[in-house]
PDB file of C-alpha atoms in Angstrom:
ATOM      1  CA  VAL A   1     134.610  19.615 -41.138  1.00 66.00           C
ATOM      2  CA  LYS A   2     135.874  23.115 -40.558  1.00 71.00           C
ATOM      3  CA  ASP A   3     137.309  23.308 -44.247  1.00 74.00           C
ATOM      4  CA  VAL A   4     133.776  22.713 -45.429  1.00 74.00           C
ATOM      5  CA  MET A   5     131.521  24.248 -42.922  1.00 80.00           C
ATOM      6  CA  ASP A   6     131.613  27.245 -40.538  1.00 86.00           C
ATOM      7  CA  VAL A   7     130.362  27.509 -37.038  1.00 88.00           C
ATOM      8  CA  GLY A   8     126.770  28.582 -37.017  1.00 90.00           C
ATOM      9  CA  GLN A   9     126.091  27.786 -40.688  1.00 87.00           C
ATOM     10  CA  LYS A  10     122.901  26.350 -41.462  1.00 89.00           C
ATOM     11  CA  LEU A  11     123.111  22.866 -42.904  1.00 88.00           C
ATOM     12  CA  LYS A  12     120.899  20.433 -44.345  1.00 91.00           C
ATOM     13  CA  VAL A  13     121.653  16.842 -43.169  1.00 91.00           C
ATOM     14  CA  MET A  14     119.698  13.336 -43.380  1.00 91.00           C
ATOM     15  CA  ILE A  15     118.948  11.762 -40.075  1.00 92.00           C
ATOM     16  CA  MET A  16     120.169   8.274 -40.386  1.00 91.00           C
ATOM     17  CA  SER A  17     119.120   6.957 -36.825  1.00 93.00           C
ATOM     18  CA  ARG A  18     118.384   7.513 -33.379  1.00 93.00           C
ATOM     19  CA  ASP A  19     119.514   5.325 -30.472  1.00 95.00           C
ATOM     20  CA  GLN A  20     117.561   4.450 -27.258  1.00 94.00           C
ATOM     21  CA  ASN A  21     119.764   7.213 -25.441  1.00 94.00           C
ATOM     22  CA  GLY A  22     118.448   9.931 -27.903  1.00 93.00           C
ATOM     23  CA  ARG A  23     121.645  10.349 -29.769  1.00 96.00           C
ATOM     24  CA  VAL A  24     121.215  11.121 -33.362  1.00 95.00           C
ATOM     25  CA  SER A  25     123.308  10.009 -36.405  1.00 95.00           C
ATOM     26  CA  LEU A  26     123.381  12.732 -39.119  1.00 92.00           C
ATOM     27  CA  SER A  27     124.709  12.395 -42.670  1.00 91.00           C
ATOM     28  CA  THR A  28     125.465  14.888 -45.556  1.00 90.00           C
ATOM     29  CA  LYS A  29     127.024  12.009 -47.613  1.00 91.00           C
ATOM     30  CA  ARG A  30     123.608  10.609 -48.406  1.00 91.00           C
ATOM     31  CA  LEU A  31     122.568  13.934 -49.918  1.00 93.00           C
ATOM     32  CA  GLU A  32     125.494  14.079 -52.387  1.00 94.00           C
ATOM     33  CA  PRO A  33     124.486  13.555 -56.095  1.00 93.00           C
ATOM     34  CA  THR A  34     127.955  12.533 -56.596  1.00 93.00           C
ATOM     35  CA  ALA A  35     130.398  11.236 -53.838  1.00 93.00           C
ATOM     36  CA  GLY A  36     132.588  14.160 -52.918  1.00 92.00           C
ATOM     37  CA  ASP A  37     130.298  16.884 -53.636  1.00 93.00           C
ATOM     38  CA  MET A  38     130.082  18.254 -50.231  1.00 90.00           C
ATOM     39  CA  LEU A  39     133.813  19.007 -50.627  1.00 88.00           C
ATOM     40  CA  ARG A  40     133.650  20.563 -54.074  1.00 91.00           C
ATOM     41  CA  ASN A  41     130.307  22.287 -54.103  1.00 90.00           C
ATOM     42  CA  PRO A  42     128.340  22.178 -50.965  1.00 89.00           C
ATOM     43  CA  THR A  43     125.627  24.606 -52.570  1.00 90.00           C
ATOM     44  CA  THR A  44     124.815  22.010 -54.911  1.00 93.00           C
ATOM     45  CA  VAL A  45     124.374  19.161 -52.360  1.00 93.00           C
ATOM     46  CA  PHE A  46     122.097  21.820 -50.181  1.00 93.00           C
ATOM     47  CA  GLU A  47     119.939  22.758 -53.373  1.00 94.00           C
ATOM     48  CA  ARG A  48     119.357  19.172 -54.118  1.00 95.00           C
ATOM     49  CA  ALA A  49     119.003  17.783 -50.573  1.00 94.00           C
ATOM     50  CA  GLU A  50     115.353  16.991 -50.625  1.00 94.00           C
ATOM     51  CA  GLU A  51     115.573  15.227 -53.977  1.00 94.00           C
ATOM     52  CA  MET A  52     118.465  13.158 -52.954  1.00 94.00           C
ATOM     53  CA  ALA A  53     116.882  12.343 -49.656  1.00 93.00           C
ATOM     54  CA  ALA A  54     113.789  11.179 -51.282  1.00 94.00           C
ATOM     55  CA  ARG A  55     115.846   8.947 -53.631  1.00 93.00           C
ATOM     56  CA  PHE A  56     117.812   7.485 -50.830  1.00 91.00           C
ATOM     57  CA  LYS A  57     114.470   6.709 -48.802  1.00 92.00           C
ATOM     58  CA  GLU A  58     112.908   5.058 -51.771  1.00 94.00           C
ATOM     59  CA  GLN A  59     116.021   2.793 -52.481  1.00 92.00           C
ATOM     60  CA  ALA A  60     116.114   1.786 -48.761  1.00 90.00           C
ATOM     61  CA  ARG A  61     112.418   0.978 -48.837  1.00 93.00           C
ATOM     62  CA  ALA A  62     112.993  -0.906 -52.095  1.00 93.00           C
ATOM     63  CA  ALA A  63     115.816  -2.878 -50.429  1.00 92.00           C
ATOM     64  CA  GLU A  64     113.655  -3.528 -47.376  1.00 92.00           C
ATOM     65  CA  GLU A  65     110.914  -4.922 -49.391  1.00 91.00           C
ATOM     66  CA  ALA A  66     113.160  -7.046 -51.543  1.00 89.00           C
ATOM     67  CA  THR A  67     114.699  -8.434 -48.211  1.00 89.00           C
ATOM     68  CA  ARG A  68     111.189  -9.217 -46.649  1.00 85.00           C
ATOM     69  CA  ALA A  69     110.150 -10.936 -49.940  1.00 85.00           C
ATOM     70  CA  LEU A  70     113.064 -13.114 -50.187  1.00 82.00           C
ATOM     71  CA  SER A  71     112.744 -14.047 -46.436  1.00 80.00           C
ATOM     72  CA  SER A  72     109.169 -14.922 -47.143  1.00 74.00           C
ATOM     73  CA  ASP A  73     110.120 -16.900 -50.244  1.00 68.00           C
ATOM     74  CA  ASN A  74     112.713 -18.783 -48.248  1.00 66.00           C
ATOM     75  CA  VAL A  75     110.312 -19.614 -45.500  1.00 63.00           C
ATOM     76  CA  GLU A  76     107.639 -20.856 -48.063  1.00 63.00           C
ATOM     77  CA  ASP A  77     110.244 -23.110 -49.785  1.00 62.00           C
ATOM     78  CA  ALA A  78     111.298 -24.651 -46.768  1.00 61.00           C
ATOM     79  CA  VAL A  79     107.738 -25.402 -45.652  1.00 60.00           C
ATOM     80  CA  GLN A  80     106.897 -26.816 -49.096  1.00 64.00           C
ATOM     81  CA  ALA A  81     110.065 -29.059 -49.054  1.00 63.00           C
ATOM     82  CA  GLY A  82     108.927 -30.510 -45.534  1.00 60.00           C
ATOM     83  CA  ASP A  83     111.883 -28.844 -43.546  1.00 53.00           C
ATOM     84  CA  ASP A  84     110.729 -28.939 -39.924  1.00 53.00           C
ATOM     85  CA  SER A  85     113.422 -26.514 -39.051  1.00 53.00           C
ATOM     86  CA  ALA A  86     112.002 -23.601 -40.958  1.00 50.00           C
ATOM     87  CA  PRO A  87     110.410 -20.931 -38.858  1.00 54.00           C
ATOM     88  CA  ALA A  88     106.604 -20.912 -38.820  1.00 54.00           C
ATOM     89  CA  ALA A  89     105.051 -18.370 -40.900  1.00 53.00           C
ATOM     90  CA  ALA A  90     103.241 -15.739 -38.857  1.00 52.00           C
ATOM     91  CA  SER A  91      99.483 -15.322 -39.525  1.00 49.00           C
ATOM     92  CA  ALA A  92      97.673 -11.984 -39.665  1.00 47.00           C
TER      93      ALA A  92
END
């Protein structure tokens, strides 16, 4: 880290998660347009940070929706097949 960043340097990072104890997981990797950019040219990473964060969030959202749709389809297929072991679909 000290080869790329200086103590007191302002950074742009992506907050990846926060646990129940308040600890925060940060990443600059998700902001890199190309793997290794933080080592080669951190200025480019910081200049494009918002763009890359938005792209990452959209990809994560799309993956989550696809997973939900796949789960929903599997439950519907099992119910239609008469599988009593399938979880009951939640009603809204």
